[in-house]
PDB file of C-alpha atoms in Angstrom:
ATOM      1  CA  UNK N  29       0.000   0.000   0.000  1.00 62.00           C
ATOM      2  CA  UNK N  30       2.896   2.367   0.659  1.00 65.00           C
ATOM      3  CA  UNK N  31       4.133   1.952  -2.918  1.00 69.00           C
ATOM      4  CA  UNK N  32       0.597   2.313  -4.275  1.00 80.00           C
ATOM      5  CA  UNK N  33       0.391   5.711  -2.573  1.00 76.00           C
ATOM      6  CA  UNK N  34       2.948   7.131  -5.012  1.00 71.00           C
ATOM      7  CA  UNK N  35       0.886   6.048  -8.018  1.00 75.00           C
ATOM      8  CA  UNK N  36      -2.221   7.630  -6.525  1.00 81.00           C
ATOM      9  CA  UNK N  37      -0.360  10.872  -5.890  1.00 81.00           C
ATOM     10  CA  UNK N  38       0.846  10.973  -9.507  1.00 80.00           C
ATOM     11  CA  UNK N  39      -2.814  10.952 -10.539  1.00 83.00           C
ATOM     12  CA  UNK N  40      -3.588  13.842  -8.206  1.00 86.00           C
ATOM     13  CA  UNK N  41      -5.152  11.745  -5.442  1.00 87.00           C
ATOM     14  CA  UNK N  42      -3.789  12.470  -1.980  1.00 87.00           C
ATOM     15  CA  UNK N  43      -3.037   9.359   0.100  1.00 89.00           C
ATOM     16  CA  UNK N  44      -2.126   8.395   3.632  1.00 90.00           C
ATOM     17  CA  UNK N  45      -1.127   5.008   4.999  1.00 89.00           C
ATOM     18  CA  UNK N  46      -1.284   3.488   8.461  1.00 90.00           C
ATOM     19  CA  UNK N  47       1.904   1.641   9.312  1.00 88.00           C
ATOM     20  CA  UNK N  48       2.316  -1.221  11.755  1.00 82.00           C
ATOM     21  CA  UNK N  49       5.987  -1.874  10.934  1.00 78.00           C
ATOM     22  CA  UNK N  50       7.970   1.365  10.939  1.00 79.00           C
ATOM     23  CA  UNK N  51      11.224   0.065   9.334  1.00 75.00           C
ATOM     24  CA  UNK N  52       9.229  -1.325   6.409  1.00 77.00           C
ATOM     25  CA  UNK N  53       7.487   2.024   5.954  1.00 83.00           C
ATOM     26  CA  UNK N  54      10.812   3.854   6.102  1.00 83.00           C
ATOM     27  CA  UNK N  55      12.073   1.620   3.278  1.00 81.00           C
ATOM     28  CA  UNK N  56       9.024   2.037   1.032  1.00 82.00           C
ATOM     29  CA  UNK N  57       8.755   5.780   1.794  1.00 85.00           C
ATOM     30  CA  UNK N  58       5.039   6.490   1.219  1.00 85.00           C
ATOM     31  CA  UNK N  59       3.965  10.103   0.718  1.00 87.00           C
ATOM     32  CA  UNK N  60       2.341  10.140   4.173  1.00 87.00           C
ATOM     33  CA  UNK N  61       2.040   7.502   6.887  1.00 89.00           C
ATOM     34  CA  UNK N  62       0.967   7.283  10.501  1.00 90.00           C
ATOM     35  CA  UNK N  63       2.926   4.676  12.452  1.00 88.00           C
ATOM     36  CA  UNK N  64       0.876   2.998  15.178  1.00 87.00           C
ATOM     37  CA  UNK N  65       2.247   0.765  17.982  1.00 81.00           C
ATOM     38  CA  UNK N  66      -0.539  -1.795  17.756  1.00 80.00           C
ATOM     39  CA  UNK N  67      -0.682  -5.529  17.245  1.00 73.00           C
ATOM     40  CA  UNK N  68      -0.395  -6.751  13.651  1.00 68.00           C
ATOM     41  CA  UNK N  69      -3.824  -7.006  12.091  1.00 74.00           C
ATOM     42  CA  UNK N  70      -5.220  -4.166  14.229  1.00 81.00           C
ATOM     43  CA  UNK N  71      -4.145  -0.938  12.511  1.00 87.00           C
ATOM     44  CA  UNK N  72      -6.874   1.062  14.272  1.00 88.00           C
ATOM     45  CA  UNK N  73      -6.301  -0.426  17.706  1.00 84.00           C
ATOM     46  CA  UNK N  74      -8.324  -2.915  19.739  1.00 78.00           C
ATOM     47  CA  UNK N  75     -11.667  -4.177  18.417  1.00 74.00           C
ATOM     48  CA  UNK N  76     -14.830  -2.864  20.007  1.00 74.00           C
ATOM     49  CA  UNK N  77     -13.416   0.560  20.902  1.00 82.00           C
ATOM     50  CA  UNK N  78     -15.034   2.799  18.278  1.00 89.00           C
ATOM     51  CA  UNK N  79     -14.019   6.058  19.957  1.00 90.00           C
ATOM     52  CA  UNK N  80     -10.342   5.067  20.014  1.00 90.00           C
ATOM     53  CA  UNK N  81     -10.439   3.809  16.427  1.00 92.00           C
ATOM     54  CA  UNK N  82     -11.988   7.093  15.307  1.00 93.00           C
ATOM     55  CA  UNK N  83      -9.165   8.985  17.019  1.00 91.00           C
ATOM     56  CA  UNK N  84      -6.578   6.931  15.116  1.00 92.00           C
ATOM     57  CA  UNK N  85      -8.375   7.479  11.811  1.00 93.00           C
ATOM     58  CA  UNK N  86      -8.588  11.246  12.349  1.00 94.00           C
ATOM     59  CA  UNK N  87      -4.896  11.388  13.258  1.00 92.00           C
ATOM     60  CA  UNK N  88      -4.100   9.720   9.932  1.00 91.00           C
ATOM     61  CA  UNK N  89      -6.405  11.974   7.922  1.00 93.00           C
ATOM     62  CA  UNK N  90      -4.898  15.097   9.497  1.00 91.00           C
ATOM     63  CA  UNK N  91      -1.640  14.227   7.750  1.00 91.00           C
ATOM     64  CA  UNK N  92      -3.383  15.244   4.523  1.00 89.00           C
ATOM     65  CA  UNK N  93      -3.326  18.832   5.837  1.00 89.00           C
ATOM     66  CA  UNK N  94       0.460  18.809   6.176  1.00 84.00           C
ATOM     67  CA  UNK N  95       2.833  20.173   3.553  1.00 77.00           C
ATOM     68  CA  UNK N  96       6.188  19.095   4.967  1.00 75.00           C
ATOM     69  CA  UNK N  97       6.686  16.153   2.571  1.00 67.00           C
ATOM     70  CA  UNK N  98       7.381  14.677   0.075  1.00 70.00           C
ATOM     71  CA  UNK N  99       7.774  11.829   2.590  1.00 71.00           C
ATOM     72  CA  UNK N 100       6.130  12.198   5.987  1.00 76.00           C
ATOM     73  CA  UNK N 101       6.069   9.492   8.669  1.00 83.00           C
ATOM     74  CA  UNK N 102       4.382  10.556  11.880  1.00 86.00           C
ATOM     75  CA  UNK N 103       4.275   8.519  15.096  1.00 84.00           C
ATOM     76  CA  UNK N 104       0.860   7.981  16.625  1.00 83.00           C
ATOM     77  CA  UNK N 105       0.311   9.938  19.838  1.00 78.00           C
ATOM     78  CA  UNK N 106      -1.795   7.087  21.238  1.00 79.00           C
ATOM     79  CA  UNK N 107      -0.701   3.759  22.645  1.00 75.00           C
ATOM     80  CA  UNK N 108      -2.912   0.677  22.624  1.00 74.00           C
ATOM     81  CA  UNK N 109      -5.361   1.171  25.514  1.00 71.00           C
ATOM     82  CA  UNK N 110      -5.270  -2.568  26.084  1.00 67.00           C
ATOM     83  CA  UNK N 111      -1.504  -2.806  26.342  1.00 68.00           C
ATOM     84  CA  UNK N 112      -1.742  -3.147  30.111  1.00 76.00           C
ATOM     85  CA  UNK N 113      -2.612  -6.636  31.361  1.00 82.00           C
ATOM     86  CA  UNK N 114      -5.859  -7.153  33.225  1.00 85.00           C
ATOM     87  CA  UNK N 115      -5.064  -9.045  36.459  1.00 87.00           C
ATOM     88  CA  UNK N 116      -8.702 -10.131  36.735  1.00 88.00           C
ATOM     89  CA  UNK N 117      -8.753 -11.916  33.374  1.00 90.00           C
ATOM     90  CA  UNK N 118      -8.619 -15.696  33.312  1.00 90.00           C
ATOM     91  CA  UNK N 119      -8.140 -17.787  30.165  1.00 91.00           C
ATOM     92  CA  UNK N 120     -11.026 -20.033  29.137  1.00 90.00           C
ATOM     93  CA  UNK N 121      -8.814 -23.117  29.434  1.00 84.00           C
ATOM     94  CA  UNK N 122      -5.906 -24.013  31.688  1.00 78.00           C
ATOM     95  CA  UNK N 123      -2.607 -23.618  29.892  1.00 71.00           C
ATOM     96  CA  UNK N 124      -1.430 -26.853  28.346  1.00 70.00           C
ATOM     97  CA  UNK N 125       2.032 -27.972  27.359  1.00 67.00           C
ATOM     98  CA  UNK N 126       2.681 -26.081  24.128  1.00 66.00           C
ATOM     99  CA  UNK N 127       4.933 -28.724  22.646  1.00 75.00           C
ATOM    100  CA  UNK N 128       4.896 -32.189  21.214  1.00 83.00           C
ATOM    101  CA  UNK N 129       5.142 -33.962  17.844  1.00 92.00           C
ATOM    102  CA  UNK N 130       2.655 -32.845  15.175  1.00 94.00           C
ATOM    103  CA  UNK N 131       0.606 -36.043  15.419  1.00 94.00           C
ATOM    104  CA  UNK N 132       0.085 -35.526  19.153  1.00 94.00           C
ATOM    105  CA  UNK N 133      -0.834 -31.871  18.645  1.00 95.00           C
ATOM    106  CA  UNK N 134      -3.388 -32.963  16.018  1.00 96.00           C
ATOM    107  CA  UNK N 135      -4.993 -35.305  18.559  1.00 94.00           C
ATOM    108  CA  UNK N 136      -5.143 -32.542  21.176  1.00 94.00           C
ATOM    109  CA  UNK N 137      -6.431 -29.856  18.823  1.00 95.00           C
ATOM    110  CA  UNK N 138      -9.949 -31.128  18.118  1.00 94.00           C
ATOM    111  CA  UNK N 139     -11.053 -31.696  21.756  1.00 95.00           C
ATOM    112  CA  UNK N 140      -9.478 -28.366  22.711  1.00 96.00           C
ATOM    113  CA  UNK N 141     -11.633 -26.603  20.115  1.00 97.00           C
ATOM    114  CA  UNK N 142     -14.739 -28.330  21.458  1.00 96.00           C
ATOM    115  CA  UNK N 143     -13.928 -27.256  25.021  1.00 95.00           C
ATOM    116  CA  UNK N 144     -13.997 -23.588  23.961  1.00 96.00           C
ATOM    117  CA  UNK N 145     -17.514 -23.770  22.551  1.00 95.00           C
ATOM    118  CA  UNK N 146     -19.277 -22.237  25.556  1.00 94.00           C
ATOM    119  CA  UNK N 147     -16.744 -19.429  25.989  1.00 94.00           C
ATOM    120  CA  UNK N 148     -17.077 -18.526  22.325  1.00 95.00           C
ATOM    121  CA  UNK N 149     -20.874 -18.624  22.544  1.00 95.00           C
ATOM    122  CA  UNK N 150     -20.704 -16.082  25.392  1.00 93.00           C
ATOM    123  CA  UNK N 151     -18.519 -13.792  23.298  1.00 91.00           C
ATOM    124  CA  UNK N 152     -20.877 -14.069  20.344  1.00 93.00           C
ATOM    125  CA  UNK N 153     -23.936 -13.439  22.498  1.00 93.00           C
ATOM    126  CA  UNK N 154     -22.324 -10.348  23.949  1.00 89.00           C
ATOM    127  CA  UNK N 155     -21.204  -8.865  20.621  1.00 86.00           C
ATOM    128  CA  UNK N 156     -23.817 -10.209  18.249  1.00 91.00           C
ATOM    129  CA  UNK N 157     -21.343 -11.369  15.593  1.00 90.00           C
ATOM    130  CA  UNK N 158     -18.165 -13.328  14.975  1.00 92.00           C
ATOM    131  CA  UNK N 159     -15.250 -12.732  12.619  1.00 91.00           C
ATOM    132  CA  UNK N 160     -15.077 -16.463  11.861  1.00 94.00           C
ATOM    133  CA  UNK N 161     -16.188 -17.569   8.417  1.00 93.00           C
ATOM    134  CA  UNK N 162     -13.404 -16.961   5.918  1.00 92.00           C
ATOM    135  CA  UNK N 163     -12.846 -20.673   5.340  1.00 95.00           C
ATOM    136  CA  UNK N 164     -16.505 -21.665   5.311  1.00 95.00           C
ATOM    137  CA  UNK N 165     -15.730 -24.247   8.002  1.00 96.00           C
ATOM    138  CA  UNK N 166     -17.292 -24.499  11.426  1.00 96.00           C
ATOM    139  CA  UNK N 167     -14.637 -24.407  14.182  1.00 96.00           C
ATOM    140  CA  UNK N 168     -14.822 -28.198  14.489  1.00 97.00           C
ATOM    141  CA  UNK N 169     -14.503 -28.696  10.716  1.00 97.00           C
ATOM    142  CA  UNK N 170     -11.616 -26.258  10.530  1.00 97.00           C
ATOM    143  CA  UNK N 171      -9.890 -28.065  13.375  1.00 97.00           C
ATOM    144  CA  UNK N 172     -10.185 -31.378  11.551  1.00 97.00           C
ATOM    145  CA  UNK N 173      -8.803 -29.840   8.367  1.00 97.00           C
ATOM    146  CA  UNK N 174      -5.790 -28.350  10.162  1.00 97.00           C
ATOM    147  CA  UNK N 175      -5.270 -31.604  12.086  1.00 97.00           C
ATOM    148  CA  UNK N 176      -5.048 -33.425   8.764  1.00 97.00           C
ATOM    149  CA  UNK N 177      -2.180 -31.178   7.711  1.00 97.00           C
ATOM    150  CA  UNK N 178      -0.471 -31.767  11.060  1.00 97.00           C
ATOM    151  CA  UNK N 179      -0.685 -35.512  10.413  1.00 96.00           C
ATOM    152  CA  UNK N 180       1.001 -34.973   7.042  1.00 95.00           C
ATOM    153  CA  UNK N 181      -2.068 -35.975   5.061  1.00 93.00           C
ATOM    154  CA  UNK N 182      -2.260 -32.764   2.949  1.00 90.00           C
ATOM    155  CA  UNK N 183      -6.075 -33.008   2.692  1.00 93.00           C
ATOM    156  CA  UNK N 184      -7.742 -31.852  -0.496  1.00 93.00           C
ATOM    157  CA  UNK N 185      -9.804 -28.678  -0.518  1.00 94.00           C
ATOM    158  CA  UNK N 186     -13.561 -29.350  -0.268  1.00 93.00           C
ATOM    159  CA  UNK N 187     -14.323 -25.861  -1.621  1.00 91.00           C
ATOM    160  CA  UNK N 188     -14.475 -25.356  -5.360  1.00 90.00           C
ATOM    161  CA  UNK N 189     -12.105 -22.653  -6.585  1.00 91.00           C
ATOM    162  CA  UNK N 190      -9.903 -22.765  -3.476  1.00 93.00           C
ATOM    163  CA  UNK N 191      -6.608 -24.604  -3.503  1.00 94.00           C
ATOM    164  CA  UNK N 192      -5.781 -26.751  -0.478  1.00 95.00           C
ATOM    165  CA  UNK N 193      -2.979 -24.394   0.696  1.00 95.00           C
ATOM    166  CA  UNK N 194      -5.243 -21.347   0.381  1.00 95.00           C
ATOM    167  CA  UNK N 195      -8.011 -23.039   2.336  1.00 96.00           C
ATOM    168  CA  UNK N 196      -5.443 -23.991   4.974  1.00 96.00           C
ATOM    169  CA  UNK N 197      -4.565 -20.323   5.336  1.00 95.00           C
ATOM    170  CA  UNK N 198      -8.237 -19.364   5.747  1.00 96.00           C
ATOM    171  CA  UNK N 199      -8.792 -22.173   8.255  1.00 97.00           C
ATOM    172  CA  UNK N 200      -5.816 -20.923  10.278  1.00 96.00           C
ATOM    173  CA  UNK N 201      -7.206 -17.385  10.283  1.00 94.00           C
ATOM    174  CA  UNK N 202     -10.559 -18.686  11.523  1.00 96.00           C
ATOM    175  CA  UNK N 203      -8.861 -20.813  14.174  1.00 96.00           C
ATOM    176  CA  UNK N 204      -7.021 -17.812  15.596  1.00 94.00           C
ATOM    177  CA  UNK N 205     -10.208 -15.737  15.598  1.00 93.00           C
ATOM    178  CA  UNK N 206     -12.144 -18.501  17.358  1.00 96.00           C
ATOM    179  CA  UNK N 207      -9.606 -18.826  20.155  1.00 95.00           C
ATOM    180  CA  UNK N 208      -9.150 -15.093  20.705  1.00 91.00           C
ATOM    181  CA  UNK N 209     -12.884 -14.428  20.692  1.00 93.00           C
ATOM    182  CA  UNK N 210     -13.429 -17.271  23.153  1.00 94.00           C
ATOM    183  CA  UNK N 211     -10.659 -15.935  25.377  1.00 93.00           C
ATOM    184  CA  UNK N 212     -12.285 -12.498  25.326  1.00 88.00           C
ATOM    185  CA  UNK N 213     -15.633 -13.981  26.355  1.00 85.00           C
ATOM    186  CA  UNK N 214     -14.559 -14.983  29.845  1.00 84.00           C
ATOM    187  CA  UNK N 215     -14.887 -11.508  31.358  1.00 79.00           C
ATOM    188  CA  UNK N 216     -12.391  -8.768  32.001  1.00 80.00           C
ATOM    189  CA  UNK N 217     -10.445  -6.838  29.382  1.00 81.00           C
ATOM    190  CA  UNK N 218      -7.335  -8.838  28.525  1.00 84.00           C
ATOM    191  CA  UNK N 219      -4.531  -7.047  26.745  1.00 81.00           C
ATOM    192  CA  UNK N 220      -3.409  -8.158  23.304  1.00 78.00           C
ATOM    193  CA  UNK N 221      -0.222  -9.515  24.875  1.00 81.00           C
ATOM    194  CA  UNK N 222      -2.192 -11.549  27.420  1.00 86.00           C
ATOM    195  CA  UNK N 223      -4.285 -13.101  24.669  1.00 87.00           C
ATOM    196  CA  UNK N 224      -1.261 -13.754  22.481  1.00 87.00           C
ATOM    197  CA  UNK N 225       0.793 -15.260  25.292  1.00 89.00           C
ATOM    198  CA  UNK N 226      -2.041 -17.616  26.185  1.00 92.00           C
ATOM    199  CA  UNK N 227      -2.687 -18.681  22.586  1.00 93.00           C
ATOM    200  CA  UNK N 228       0.919 -19.148  21.483  1.00 91.00           C
ATOM    201  CA  UNK N 229       2.364 -20.451  24.751  1.00 91.00           C
ATOM    202  CA  UNK N 230      -0.505 -22.342  26.347  1.00 91.00           C
ATOM    203  CA  UNK N 231      -2.679 -24.063  23.735  1.00 95.00           C
ATOM    204  CA  UNK N 232      -2.401 -27.014  21.400  1.00 94.00           C
ATOM    205  CA  UNK N 233      -3.586 -24.706  18.603  1.00 96.00           C
ATOM    206  CA  UNK N 234      -0.667 -22.309  19.054  1.00 95.00           C
ATOM    207  CA  UNK N 235       1.810 -25.171  19.254  1.00 94.00           C
ATOM    208  CA  UNK N 236       0.183 -26.759  16.209  1.00 96.00           C
ATOM    209  CA  UNK N 237       0.665 -23.637  14.100  1.00 96.00           C
ATOM    210  CA  UNK N 238       4.338 -23.546  15.052  1.00 95.00           C
ATOM    211  CA  UNK N 239       4.557 -27.174  13.977  1.00 95.00           C
ATOM    212  CA  UNK N 240       2.802 -26.481  10.662  1.00 96.00           C
ATOM    213  CA  UNK N 241       5.248 -23.701   9.897  1.00 95.00           C
ATOM    214  CA  UNK N 242       8.211 -25.977  10.595  1.00 95.00           C
ATOM    215  CA  UNK N 243       6.715 -28.811   8.550  1.00 96.00           C
ATOM    216  CA  UNK N 244       5.841 -26.921   5.387  1.00 96.00           C
ATOM    217  CA  UNK N 245       8.008 -23.807   5.051  1.00 93.00           C
ATOM    218  CA  UNK N 246      10.450 -25.913   3.012  1.00 94.00           C
ATOM    219  CA  UNK N 247       7.733 -27.464   0.836  1.00 94.00           C
ATOM    220  CA  UNK N 248       8.257 -27.951  -2.894  1.00 94.00           C
ATOM    221  CA  UNK N 249       4.785 -26.451  -3.389  1.00 94.00           C
ATOM    222  CA  UNK N 250       5.453 -22.718  -3.651  1.00 94.00           C
ATOM    223  CA  UNK N 251       1.935 -21.815  -2.477  1.00 93.00           C
ATOM    224  CA  UNK N 252       2.196 -24.000   0.605  1.00 94.00           C
ATOM    225  CA  UNK N 253       5.716 -22.740   1.305  1.00 94.00           C
ATOM    226  CA  UNK N 254       4.508 -19.134   1.148  1.00 91.00           C
ATOM    227  CA  UNK N 255       1.566 -19.742   3.460  1.00 93.00           C
ATOM    228  CA  UNK N 256       3.596 -21.751   5.971  1.00 93.00           C
ATOM    229  CA  UNK N 257       6.324 -19.131   6.106  1.00 90.00           C
ATOM    230  CA  UNK N 258       4.151 -16.015   6.224  1.00 85.00           C
ATOM    231  CA  UNK N 259       0.625 -16.791   7.418  1.00 87.00           C
ATOM    232  CA  UNK N 260       0.880 -19.362  10.199  1.00 92.00           C
ATOM    233  CA  UNK N 261       2.895 -17.660  12.963  1.00 89.00           C
ATOM    234  CA  UNK N 262       3.437 -13.896  13.245  1.00 81.00           C
ATOM    235  CA  UNK N 263       7.019 -12.682  13.098  1.00 73.00           C
ATOM    236  CA  UNK N 264       7.006 -11.626  16.751  1.00 72.00           C
ATOM    237  CA  UNK N 265       6.285 -15.225  17.778  1.00 82.00           C
ATOM    238  CA  UNK N 266       8.563 -17.081  15.381  1.00 76.00           C
ATOM    239  CA  UNK N 267      11.496 -17.232  17.776  1.00 68.00           C
ATOM    240  CA  UNK N 268       9.555 -19.595  19.995  1.00 55.00           C
ATOM    241  CA  UNK N 269      10.334 -23.282  19.665  1.00 47.00           C
ATOM    242  CA  UNK N 270       7.883 -25.340  17.615  1.00 44.00           C
TER     243      UNK N 270
END
């Protein structure tokens, strides 16, 4: 998007980007960008906080009033309001050993998903929606599909027009959303770090995604290699052992 901004400007359309990775933005040098210190995937801050998100959006749009370019990268004046841990929050499941061979993680994944059903139902009842649905799987179906990859079966895609690696990526996205929504349905206001630490360090799902990345990032299938290397585990968590 940073590079696209230059093409838009050449056509007389002013542009502004929101940056989550400042060094990357410094390299691509967009005409205008607001760097925000938020979790990847949340460029406007935590979900459910419309007032805060509006403040971030207005801060970005105000860069359009500035004339001190041609390249302008401004740091956001706001930190993530959920960056502080909530001592009252409790995860929906006790932390489990986040390790083991892929076949064992596959066996643990499906019952773990089922045990989160009530916590996720509470989150959905409270908010009236869910972000799950990209893959077209239910959480249980998505868990079985991912478990098949952990067992080395490389299951075929049941969705017409979607390759198996692409559907794996969508199933992974839905899996993460399911766990984080369930964890947010137990009460309290957990910080992004609390949720991430629980998911990546204390669940079979988090350990399974580490294992998938290790299994397939050297695949001969370029699509699978790309997805395993870039869409399973975020960069900030890749230094953890699989």
